[in-house]
Coordinates of C-alpha atoms and ligand atoms in Angstrom, one line a residue:
M1 CA 9.8 -71.7 77.6
K2 CA 7.8 -73.1 74.6
L3 CA 5.0 -70.7 75.5
F4 CA 7.5 -67.8 75.6
I5 CA 8.9 -68.6 72.1
L6 CA 5.4 -68.9 70.8
L7 CA 4.5 -65.5 72.2
L8 CA 7.7 -64.0 70.7
V9 CA 6.9 -65.4 67.3
V10 CA 3.3 -64.0 67.4
M11 CA 4.7 -60.6 68.6
I12 CA 7.3 -60.4 65.8
G13 CA 4.6 -61.5 63.3
S14 CA 2.2 -58.8 64.4
C15 CA 4.9 -56.2 64.5
T16 CA 5.9 -57.0 60.9
S17 CA 2.3 -56.7 59.7
M18 CA 1.9 -53.5 61.7
N19 CA 5.0 -52.0 60.0
K20 CA 3.5 -53.0 56.7
D21 CA 0.2 -51.4 57.6
N22 CA 2.0 -48.3 58.8
K23 CA 3.6 -47.9 55.4
Y24 CA 0.3 -48.3 53.7
A25 CA -1.4 -46.0 56.3
Q26 CA 0.4 -43.2 54.4
V27 CA -2.1 -43.8 51.5
L28 CA -5.0 -45.0 53.6
K29 CA -7.2 -41.9 54.0
D30 CA -9.6 -41.3 56.9
H31 CA -11.5 -44.5 56.5
K32 CA -11.1 -48.1 57.8
R33 CA -9.6 -50.8 55.6
S34 CA -12.9 -52.7 55.8
E35 CA -14.6 -50.0 53.8
Y36 CA -12.2 -50.4 50.9
E37 CA -11.9 -54.2 51.0
A38 CA -14.5 -56.9 50.8
F39 CA -14.8 -60.7 50.4
G40 CA -17.7 -62.5 48.9
K41 CA -18.9 -65.4 46.8
K42 CA -22.0 -64.3 45.0
Y43 CA -20.9 -60.9 43.7
M44 CA -18.4 -58.1 44.3
I45 CA -18.6 -54.4 43.6
S46 CA -15.6 -52.0 43.7
T47 CA -16.3 -48.4 42.9
Q48 CA -15.1 -44.9 43.6
G49 CA -18.2 -43.9 45.4
R50 CA -20.1 -45.2 48.4
A51 CA -23.5 -44.3 47.0
T52 CA -22.5 -45.9 43.7
T53 CA -21.6 -49.2 45.4
E54 CA -24.9 -49.0 47.2
A55 CA -26.7 -48.4 43.9
A56 CA -25.2 -51.6 42.4
K57 CA -26.0 -53.5 45.5
F58 CA -29.6 -52.3 45.4
V59 CA -29.9 -53.7 41.9
F60 CA -28.5 -57.1 42.9
D61 CA -31.0 -57.1 45.8
Q62 CA -33.8 -56.7 43.2
G63 CA -32.6 -59.8 41.4
G64 CA -30.5 -58.0 38.8
N65 CA -27.4 -59.3 37.1
I66 CA -23.9 -57.7 36.7
Y67 CA -25.1 -55.7 33.7
D68 CA -28.0 -54.2 35.7
A69 CA -25.6 -53.4 38.5
A70 CA -23.1 -51.8 36.0
A71 CA -25.9 -49.6 34.5
A72 CA -27.0 -48.6 38.0
A73 CA -23.4 -47.9 39.0
S74 CA -22.8 -45.8 35.8
F75 CA -25.8 -43.6 36.4
A76 CA -25.2 -43.3 40.1
I77 CA -21.5 -42.4 39.7
S78 CA -22.6 -39.7 37.2
V79 CA -24.4 -38.1 40.1
E80 CA -21.9 -38.9 42.8
R81 CA -18.8 -37.8 40.9
P82 CA -20.0 -34.9 38.7
H83 CA -16.5 -33.5 38.5
S84 CA -15.2 -36.8 37.0
T85 CA -17.8 -38.3 34.9
G86 CA -21.4 -38.0 33.8
L87 CA -24.1 -38.1 31.1
G88 CA -22.2 -35.5 29.2
G89 CA -19.2 -37.7 28.8
G90 CA -18.2 -41.2 27.5
G91 CA -16.2 -44.2 28.4
F92 CA -15.1 -47.8 27.8
M93 CA -16.3 -51.1 29.2
V94 CA -14.7 -54.6 29.0
I95 CA -17.0 -57.4 29.7
Y96 CA -16.5 -61.1 30.1
D97 CA -19.2 -63.8 29.8
S98 CA -18.3 -66.9 31.7
K99 CA -20.7 -69.2 29.7
S100 CA -19.4 -68.3 26.2
K101 CA -15.9 -67.5 27.6
K102 CA -16.0 -64.4 25.4
S103 CA -14.8 -60.9 26.2
E104 CA -16.1 -57.8 24.5
A105 CA -14.8 -54.2 24.4
I106 CA -17.6 -51.6 24.3
D107 CA -16.6 -48.1 23.1
F108 CA -18.9 -45.2 24.0
R109 CA -16.2 -42.6 23.7
E110 CA -17.2 -39.1 22.7
M111 CA -17.0 -38.3 19.0
A112 CA -15.8 -35.0 17.3
P113 CA -18.8 -33.1 15.9
R114 CA -19.3 -33.3 12.2
M115 CA -18.3 -29.7 11.8
A116 CA -15.0 -30.2 13.7
N117 CA -11.7 -29.9 11.9
S118 CA -7.9 -30.3 12.5
K119 CA -7.2 -26.6 12.7
M120 CA -9.8 -25.7 15.3
F121 CA -7.4 -25.5 18.2
V122 CA -4.5 -23.6 16.6
D123 CA -4.0 -20.0 15.6
K124 CA -3.0 -18.7 12.2
M125 CA 0.6 -19.5 12.9
G126 CA -0.3 -23.1 13.7
N127 CA 0.3 -22.7 17.5
Q128 CA -2.0 -24.3 20.0
I129 CA -4.6 -22.0 21.5
K130 CA -4.3 -23.3 25.1
D131 CA -7.7 -22.9 26.7
K132 CA -10.0 -23.5 23.6
S133 CA -10.0 -27.3 23.9
L134 CA -10.3 -27.2 27.7
T135 CA -13.1 -24.8 28.5
G136 CA -16.3 -23.8 26.8
A137 CA -18.4 -25.0 23.9
L138 CA -15.7 -26.1 21.4
A139 CA -14.1 -28.3 24.0
V140 CA -17.1 -30.6 24.0
G141 CA -17.3 -33.9 22.0
T142 CA -20.6 -35.6 21.3
P143 CA -21.4 -37.5 24.5
G144 CA -21.6 -41.3 24.3
L145 CA -22.1 -42.4 27.9
V146 CA -25.9 -42.8 27.8
A147 CA -25.9 -44.6 24.4
G148 CA -23.2 -47.0 25.7
I149 CA -24.8 -47.8 29.0
V150 CA -28.4 -48.1 27.7
S151 CA -27.5 -50.3 24.7
T152 CA -25.4 -52.6 26.9
H153 CA -28.1 -52.8 29.5
K154 CA -30.7 -53.5 26.8
K155 CA -28.6 -56.4 25.4
Y156 CA -27.6 -58.0 28.6
G157 CA -29.6 -56.6 31.6
K158 CA -32.6 -58.3 33.2
L159 CA -34.3 -55.5 35.1
P160 CA -36.2 -52.6 33.6
L161 CA -34.1 -49.5 32.9
A162 CA -36.3 -47.5 35.2
T163 CA -35.4 -49.8 38.1
V164 CA -31.6 -49.5 37.6
L165 CA -31.9 -45.7 37.3
K166 CA -33.8 -45.4 40.7
P167 CA -30.8 -44.9 42.9
A168 CA -29.2 -42.3 40.6
I169 CA -32.5 -40.3 40.4
N170 CA -32.9 -40.4 44.2
L171 CA -29.3 -39.3 44.8
A172 CA -29.7 -36.4 42.3
Q173 CA -33.1 -35.3 43.6
N174 CA -32.5 -35.7 47.4
G175 CA -28.9 -34.6 47.4
L176 CA -25.6 -36.0 48.3
T177 CA -23.2 -35.0 51.0
V178 CA -20.2 -33.3 49.5
Y179 CA -17.1 -35.4 50.3
P180 CA -13.5 -34.1 50.5
A181 CA -12.4 -35.0 46.9
L182 CA -15.5 -33.4 45.4
S183 CA -15.0 -30.2 47.5
V184 CA -11.3 -30.1 46.4
A185 CA -12.4 -30.3 42.7
M186 CA -15.1 -27.7 43.2
K187 CA -12.6 -25.3 44.8
A188 CA -10.0 -25.9 42.1
E189 CA -12.6 -25.3 39.3
S190 CA -14.7 -22.6 40.9
K191 CA -13.4 -19.8 38.6
R192 CA -14.2 -21.8 35.4
L193 CA -17.6 -22.9 36.7
C194 CA -18.4 -19.3 37.7
K195 CA -18.2 -18.3 34.0
Y196 CA -21.2 -20.4 33.1
K197 CA -24.5 -19.5 34.8
A198 CA -26.1 -23.0 34.7
A199 CA -22.9 -24.6 36.1
A200 CA -22.5 -22.1 38.8
K201 CA -26.1 -22.4 39.8
I202 CA -25.6 -26.1 40.6
F203 CA -22.0 -26.5 41.7
L204 CA -21.3 -23.2 43.5
K205 CA -22.9 -21.3 46.3
K206 CA -23.8 -17.6 46.2
G207 CA -20.8 -15.4 45.0
C208 CA -19.3 -18.4 43.2
K209 CA -18.1 -20.0 46.5
P210 CA -17.4 -23.7 46.4
Y211 CA -19.3 -26.1 48.6
V212 CA -17.3 -27.6 51.5
A213 CA -17.2 -31.2 52.6
G214 CA -20.3 -32.1 54.7
E215 CA -22.7 -29.7 52.8
V216 CA -25.4 -31.1 50.6
L217 CA -25.3 -30.9 46.8
Y218 CA -28.6 -31.1 44.9
Q219 CA -28.8 -31.9 41.2
K220 CA -32.5 -31.6 40.5
D221 CA -32.2 -30.8 36.8
L222 CA -30.0 -33.9 36.4
A223 CA -32.7 -36.0 38.2
K224 CA -35.1 -34.7 35.5
T225 CA -32.8 -35.8 32.7
L226 CA -32.3 -39.2 34.4
R227 CA -36.1 -39.6 34.5
S228 CA -36.3 -38.8 30.8
I229 CA -33.8 -41.6 30.2
A230 CA -35.8 -43.9 32.5
K231 CA -38.9 -43.2 30.4
N232 CA -37.5 -43.0 26.9
S233 CA -34.2 -44.8 27.1
H234 CA -31.7 -43.7 24.5
D235 CA -34.1 -41.1 23.0
G236 CA -34.6 -39.6 26.4
F237 CA -31.1 -38.1 25.9
Y238 CA -30.4 -38.0 22.2
R239 CA -33.8 -36.6 21.1
G240 CA -36.5 -34.4 22.5
Y241 CA -36.1 -31.9 25.3
V242 CA -32.5 -32.9 26.4
A243 CA -31.2 -33.0 22.9
N244 CA -32.9 -29.6 22.1
Q245 CA -31.3 -28.0 25.1
I246 CA -27.8 -29.4 24.2
V247 CA -28.0 -28.1 20.7
K248 CA -29.5 -24.8 21.7
Y249 CA -26.8 -24.1 24.2
Q250 CA -24.0 -25.3 21.8
K251 CA -25.3 -22.9 19.2
K252 CA -25.5 -20.0 21.7
M253 CA -22.0 -20.6 23.0
G254 CA -20.3 -21.1 19.7
G255 CA -20.1 -24.9 19.9
L256 CA -20.4 -27.4 17.0
I257 CA -22.7 -30.1 18.2
R258 CA -26.0 -30.3 16.3
H259 CA -28.9 -32.7 16.2
A260 CA -27.3 -34.9 13.6
D261 CA -24.3 -35.4 15.9
L262 CA -26.6 -36.7 18.6
K263 CA -28.8 -38.7 16.3
Y264 CA -25.9 -40.5 14.7
Y265 CA -23.8 -41.1 17.8
K266 CA -22.6 -44.7 17.5
V267 CA -21.5 -47.2 20.2
K268 CA -18.8 -49.5 18.9
N269 CA -18.4 -53.1 20.0
R270 CA -14.8 -53.8 19.4
E271 CA -12.5 -56.8 19.6
P272 CA -10.5 -56.4 22.9
I273 CA -6.7 -56.3 22.8
E274 CA -5.1 -59.5 24.0
G275 CA -1.6 -60.3 25.1
T276 CA 0.2 -62.7 27.4
Y277 CA 2.7 -62.4 30.2
K278 CA 4.5 -65.5 31.6
G279 CA 1.5 -67.7 31.0
Y280 CA -1.2 -65.2 31.9
K281 CA -3.6 -63.7 29.4
I282 CA -4.4 -60.0 29.5
V283 CA -7.5 -58.6 27.9
S284 CA -8.0 -54.8 27.6
M285 CA -9.2 -51.9 25.6
P286 CA -8.2 -51.4 21.9
P287 CA -7.9 -48.0 20.1
P288 CA -9.2 -45.4 20.4
S289 CA -7.7 -46.2 23.8
S290 CA -3.9 -46.5 23.9
G291 CA -4.3 -48.3 27.2
G292 CA -4.6 -52.0 26.3
T293 CA -2.0 -51.8 23.5
H294 CA 0.7 -50.1 25.7
I295 CA -0.1 -52.2 28.8
I296 CA 0.7 -55.3 26.6
E297 CA 3.7 -53.6 24.9
I298 CA 5.2 -52.8 28.4
L299 CA 4.5 -56.2 29.8
N300 CA 6.1 -57.8 26.6
I301 CA 9.3 -55.8 27.2
L302 CA 9.3 -56.7 30.9
E303 CA 8.7 -60.4 30.2
G304 CA 12.4 -60.8 29.3
Y305 CA 13.5 -60.0 32.9
D306 CA 13.2 -61.7 36.2
L307 CA 11.7 -58.7 38.0
K308 CA 10.6 -60.9 40.9
S309 CA 14.1 -61.8 42.0
M310 CA 15.1 -58.1 41.8
G311 CA 12.2 -57.1 44.1
A312 CA 9.3 -55.0 43.1
Q313 CA 10.6 -51.8 44.7
S314 CA 14.3 -52.3 43.9
A315 CA 16.1 -49.7 41.8
K316 CA 16.8 -52.2 39.1
A317 CA 13.2 -53.3 38.7
I318 CA 11.9 -49.7 38.8
H319 CA 14.5 -48.6 36.2
L320 CA 13.6 -51.4 33.8
T321 CA 9.9 -50.9 34.3
S322 CA 10.2 -47.1 33.9
S323 CA 12.3 -47.6 30.7
A324 CA 9.6 -49.8 29.2
M325 CA 7.0 -47.2 30.0
Q326 CA 9.2 -44.5 28.5
I327 CA 9.4 -46.4 25.2
A328 CA 5.7 -47.2 25.1
F329 CA 4.8 -43.5 25.5
A330 CA 7.1 -42.6 22.6
D331 CA 5.2 -45.1 20.5
R332 CA 1.9 -43.7 21.8
A333 CA 2.8 -40.2 20.6
E334 CA 4.0 -41.5 17.2
Y335 CA 1.3 -44.0 16.3
M336 CA -1.9 -43.8 18.4
G337 CA -5.3 -42.6 17.4
D338 CA -8.7 -43.7 16.4
S339 CA -8.2 -46.9 14.3
D340 CA -11.5 -46.2 12.4
F341 CA -9.6 -43.2 10.8
A342 CA -5.9 -43.9 11.1
K343 CA -3.6 -46.8 10.5
V344 CA -2.6 -47.8 14.0
P345 CA 0.0 -50.6 14.0
V346 CA -1.5 -52.4 17.0
K347 CA -0.2 -55.8 15.8
K348 CA 3.3 -54.6 15.7
L349 CA 3.1 -52.8 19.0
I350 CA 1.9 -55.9 20.8
D351 CA 4.3 -58.2 19.0
K352 CA 6.8 -60.1 21.2
T353 CA 9.6 -59.8 18.5
Y354 CA 9.1 -56.1 18.5
A355 CA 9.3 -56.1 22.3
K356 CA 12.6 -58.0 22.1
K357 CA 14.0 -55.3 19.9
L358 CA 12.9 -52.6 22.3
R359 CA 14.3 -54.5 25.2
E360 CA 17.7 -54.4 23.5
K361 CA 17.6 -50.6 23.6
I362 CA 17.4 -50.7 27.4
S363 CA 20.7 -50.8 29.4
V364 CA 20.3 -52.5 32.8
S365 CA 22.2 -49.7 34.5
R366 CA 21.6 -46.4 32.5
A367 CA 18.4 -44.4 32.0
L368 CA 17.3 -43.9 28.4
N369 CA 17.5 -40.4 27.0
S370 CA 14.1 -39.2 25.9
S371 CA 15.6 -36.5 23.8
D372 CA 17.0 -39.2 21.5
F373 CA 13.4 -40.0 20.5
P374 CA 12.0 -38.3 17.5
I375 CA 9.5 -35.7 18.9
A376 CA 10.7 -32.8 20.9
F377 CA 10.5 -32.7 24.7
R378 CA 7.7 -30.7 26.2
D379 CA 6.6 -29.8 29.7
L380 CA 3.5 -31.0 31.5
L381 CA 0.7 -28.5 31.5
Y382 CA -2.0 -28.3 34.1
E383 CA -3.5 -31.7 34.9
S384 CA -6.2 -33.2 37.2
D385 CA -7.0 -36.6 38.6
D386 CA -10.2 -36.9 36.6
T387 CA -12.3 -39.8 35.4
T388 CA -13.7 -42.8 37.3
H389 CA -13.7 -46.5 37.3
F390 CA -15.7 -49.4 38.7
T391 CA -15.4 -53.2 38.5
I392 CA -18.2 -55.7 39.2
M393 CA -17.8 -59.5 39.2
D394 CA -20.1 -62.4 40.1
G395 CA -19.5 -65.8 41.5
E396 CA -19.6 -67.4 38.0
G397 CA -16.8 -65.1 36.9
N398 CA -18.9 -62.8 34.8
I399 CA -17.3 -59.4 34.7
V400 CA -18.0 -55.8 33.9
T401 CA -15.1 -53.3 34.2
S402 CA -15.6 -49.8 33.0
T403 CA -13.8 -46.5 33.0
Q404 CA -15.9 -43.4 32.4
T405 CA -15.1 -39.7 32.1
I406 CA -15.8 -36.1 31.2
N407 CA -12.0 -35.6 30.9
G408 CA -10.8 -32.8 33.2
W409 CA -12.5 -31.9 36.4
F410 CA -16.0 -30.7 35.5
G411 CA -15.1 -31.2 31.8
S412 CA -15.6 -28.0 29.8
A413 CA -17.1 -26.3 32.9
M414 CA -20.4 -25.9 31.0
V415 CA -23.6 -27.3 32.2
T416 CA -26.4 -27.5 29.6
P417 CA -29.2 -25.3 31.1
G418 CA -32.2 -27.2 32.4
T419 CA -30.6 -30.6 32.2
G420 CA -27.9 -30.7 34.9
I421 CA -25.5 -32.3 32.4
V422 CA -21.9 -31.4 32.8
M423 CA -20.4 -31.3 29.3
N424 CA -17.1 -33.0 28.7
N425 CA -13.9 -31.4 27.4
E426 CA -12.8 -34.6 25.6
M427 CA -11.8 -32.6 22.5
D428 CA -8.6 -31.9 24.4
D429 CA -7.6 -35.5 24.1
F430 CA -7.0 -34.9 20.4
A431 CA -3.7 -33.6 19.3
S432 CA -4.2 -29.8 18.5
H433 CA -1.4 -30.2 16.0
V434 CA 1.4 -32.7 15.4
G435 CA 3.6 -32.5 18.6
G436 CA 0.8 -30.8 20.5
V437 CA 0.4 -31.5 24.2
N438 CA -2.9 -32.3 26.1
L439 CA -4.1 -31.8 29.6
F440 CA -2.0 -34.8 30.8
G441 CA 1.2 -33.7 29.0
A442 CA 0.7 -36.5 26.4
V443 CA 2.2 -35.6 23.0
G444 CA 0.0 -36.2 20.0
G445 CA 0.9 -37.3 16.5
K446 CA -0.9 -37.1 13.1
N447 CA -3.1 -40.1 13.8
N448 CA -4.7 -38.2 16.6
L449 CA -5.5 -35.0 14.8
V450 CA -9.2 -33.8 15.0
E451 CA -11.4 -35.1 12.2
P452 CA -15.2 -35.0 12.0
R453 CA -16.8 -38.0 13.8
K454 CA -13.4 -39.2 15.0
R455 CA -12.8 -40.3 18.7
P456 CA -10.0 -38.8 20.6
L457 CA -7.2 -40.9 21.9
S458 CA -7.6 -42.2 25.4
S459 CA -5.6 -44.0 28.1
M460 CA -8.6 -45.6 29.8
S461 CA -7.8 -49.3 30.3
P462 CA -10.5 -51.5 31.8
S463 CA -8.6 -54.8 31.9
I464 CA -9.0 -58.5 32.8
V465 CA -6.3 -61.0 33.6
F466 CA -6.8 -64.8 33.0
N467 CA -4.7 -67.7 34.4
S468 CA -3.2 -70.5 32.3
K469 CA -6.6 -72.4 32.5
D470 CA -8.2 -69.3 30.9
E471 CA -10.1 -68.5 34.1
P472 CA -10.5 -64.8 35.0
I473 CA -8.5 -64.0 38.1
L474 CA -8.3 -60.3 38.2
A475 CA -10.3 -57.4 36.7
L476 CA -9.4 -53.7 37.3
G477 CA -9.1 -50.2 36.1
T478 CA -8.5 -46.7 37.3
P479 CA -8.9 -43.0 36.5
S480 CA -6.1 -40.4 36.0
G481 CA -5.2 -39.6 32.4
T482 CA -2.0 -41.0 31.0
R483 CA -1.2 -42.6 34.4
I484 CA -4.1 -45.0 33.9
L485 CA -2.3 -47.4 31.8
T486 CA 0.9 -47.5 33.9
C487 CA -1.1 -47.9 37.1
V488 CA -3.1 -50.7 35.7
M489 CA 0.0 -52.4 34.3
Q490 CA 1.8 -52.0 37.7
T491 CA -1.0 -53.5 39.7
I492 CA -1.2 -56.4 37.3
L493 CA 2.6 -56.8 37.6
N494 CA 2.4 -56.6 41.4
V495 CA -0.1 -59.5 41.4
I496 CA 1.2 -61.9 38.7
E497 CA 4.9 -61.2 38.8
H498 CA 5.5 -60.1 42.4
D499 CA 2.8 -62.4 44.0
M500 CA 1.5 -59.5 46.2
P501 CA -1.9 -59.9 47.8
L502 CA -4.4 -57.6 46.2
W503 CA -4.5 -55.1 49.0
E504 CA -0.7 -54.7 48.9
A505 CA -0.7 -54.6 45.1
V506 CA -3.1 -51.6 45.2
A507 CA -1.4 -49.9 48.1
A508 CA 2.2 -50.3 46.9
T509 CA 4.2 -47.3 45.7
R510 CA 3.3 -46.4 42.1
Y511 CA 5.5 -44.7 39.6
H512 CA 5.1 -43.4 36.1
H513 CA 7.3 -42.5 33.1
Q514 CA 5.6 -41.0 30.0
W515 CA 8.8 -40.2 28.0
S516 CA 7.9 -36.5 28.2
P517 CA 8.6 -35.1 30.7
E518 CA 11.8 -37.0 31.2
E519 CA 11.3 -38.1 34.8
I520 CA 10.0 -40.9 37.0
R521 CA 6.9 -39.6 38.8
V522 CA 6.5 -41.3 42.2
G523 CA 3.4 -41.2 44.4
K524 CA 3.1 -41.9 48.2
P525 CA 4.5 -43.9 50.0
Y526 CA 7.7 -42.8 48.3
F527 CA 10.6 -45.2 47.6
D528 CA 13.3 -45.8 50.1
P529 CA 15.8 -42.8 49.7
K530 CA 18.6 -45.3 48.9
V531 CA 16.6 -46.6 46.0
E532 CA 16.1 -43.1 44.7
T533 CA 19.8 -42.3 45.0
E534 CA 20.6 -45.4 42.9
L535 CA 18.0 -44.4 40.3
R536 CA 19.5 -40.9 40.1
R537 CA 23.0 -42.5 39.7
M538 CA 21.5 -44.3 36.7
G539 CA 20.5 -41.0 35.2
H540 CA 16.8 -40.8 36.2
K541 CA 15.1 -37.7 37.5
I542 CA 12.6 -38.3 40.3
K543 CA 9.6 -36.2 40.9
H544 CA 7.5 -36.7 44.0
K545 CA 3.9 -36.2 42.9
D546 CA 0.9 -38.4 43.4
L547 CA -0.2 -40.2 40.2
G548 CA -3.9 -39.7 40.9
C549 CA -4.8 -43.3 40.2
K550 CA -7.6 -44.9 42.1
I551 CA -7.6 -48.6 41.2
Q552 CA -10.8 -50.5 41.6
A553 CA -9.9 -54.2 41.4
I554 CA -11.5 -57.6 42.0
M555 CA -9.7 -60.9 42.3
K556 CA -11.2 -64.3 42.0
K557 CA -9.4 -67.1 43.8
G558 CA -11.4 -70.4 43.6
S559 CA -14.9 -69.4 44.6
T560 CA -13.8 -66.3 46.6
L561 CA -14.2 -62.8 45.2
H562 CA -11.9 -60.2 46.8
G563 CA -12.6 -56.6 46.1
V564 CA -10.2 -53.7 46.8
S565 CA -11.0 -50.0 46.2
D566 CA -8.1 -47.7 46.2
M567 CA -7.5 -46.4 49.7
R568 CA -6.1 -43.1 48.3
E569 CA -9.6 -41.5 48.0
E570 CA -13.2 -42.2 48.7
G571 CA -14.3 -45.5 47.3
S572 CA -15.9 -48.7 48.5
S573 CA -16.0 -52.4 47.9
F574 CA -18.9 -54.6 48.8
G575 CA -19.7 -58.2 48.2
I576 CA -21.6 -61.1 49.6
Ligands
LIG601 N1 -9.7 -38.3 29.3 C1 -8.7 -39.2 29.8 C2 -8.6 -40.5 28.9 O1 -9.5 -40.7 28.1 O2 -7.6 -41.2 29.0

């Protein structure tokens, strides 16, 4: 009898976990869970690319540290995800040093060329010229990625730059097997890529046909550029042949980037944004990212509720969380921009008293009305799940977490001839005019208008969470435009408020409200239909559409490192 009861308990237990796995199987692509999840003690790598994770592992095997691994991952992912990121782009990095207990925010975001101006993307009537900031030479900001990676590596890395670049050079030279997400992006962007000879030559087959998954993509010109960086470091990109080619092509195609822009590109080491949530500390990216500020603003608003007792996926918790997101995005449109140029009231936005006032605007049973906010409602334009993220942690708790991008898929669609460099379209992250809308439907204010040498507003949010003993317990980030900050915030909330194990926290249903459009966007696996009915009754519109986030997260529990790469796309975690 006892044996029978024991068997029954085991069966019920495994059924429950099977049901759970079935739910998450909706988001688990063709690969096994073991490819996306890893446990280790010495180090952990979570990236959006298998070859990239391998590159970071190679560097650890050579005796490198996390900064060597981060540089190797940055260059390798530039080759492996040419639609998302690359040497022609920029990014942010948040690092934590376990000895000094200090965090640093490194900004290598693109800068507007010196000849740029606030009218460059509007017609005489002041209306946005849609495609000008998205495709072609004027869409390109001065790239910062190489400067950021090389300078951080020089400061903190152990191995020679040439060693950390090896895996990326091999991948570009010997080719990579096109994987499903890359072929989807190539197909979606084939018309734009076809307009530019150097881009079409690399990323399309004869007749401008996109590659299909399983075929091999070679990027030999890019290998040459990577070799130039291995040899001459920063100057291998910002001076000499590569710089000459960039400037020559910009001039030919009507762009504004000149040698002075490349020469004076500046990496900025910034104070990270810090906030707290129920005893935890959250450290993230300050302006020109809106990410850290709004993650903390949203968490400050939510701190006043007992979301856990409501249940993470209850209508009430979703309503309150969405309302907090909605308010934060109204603030984003109103205030956010590059704080080197504009007065961005970060202190106010992350202040707990301000959050209390905002909380008072939220009814527990009625949706807020976005049209009551000061800037007019606008519809979403075309958008893509661009950008990339990786997180690396070692056994001592040292951390590098970095989001890197060329903005939309294949950026401006232009490749600088002879270099293999896909040029970004980050100029679209500026507001074309007050109230203008970008690729992600984000509405821009005056603080984010184009100015020479200014950095466009971003949502990229590499973040670290510390426990009450000030020990790092979680580091994470994701791609996907404005959804970045809400996906990072939700994953943090899933772990520290809802006590979810990391795999569940990453796999759980994600949702997003960005004030405009006035809807809760929900990705797979969708909410229970009863929950959606309840949300509609409160006045919310629900839109089923994947958010595009691909969280790369690492948790540290005692001496165990637990890495999870989002199972919604290719990605891989590895640790020992
Ligand atoms: N280009 C996307 C972002 O910076 O948020």
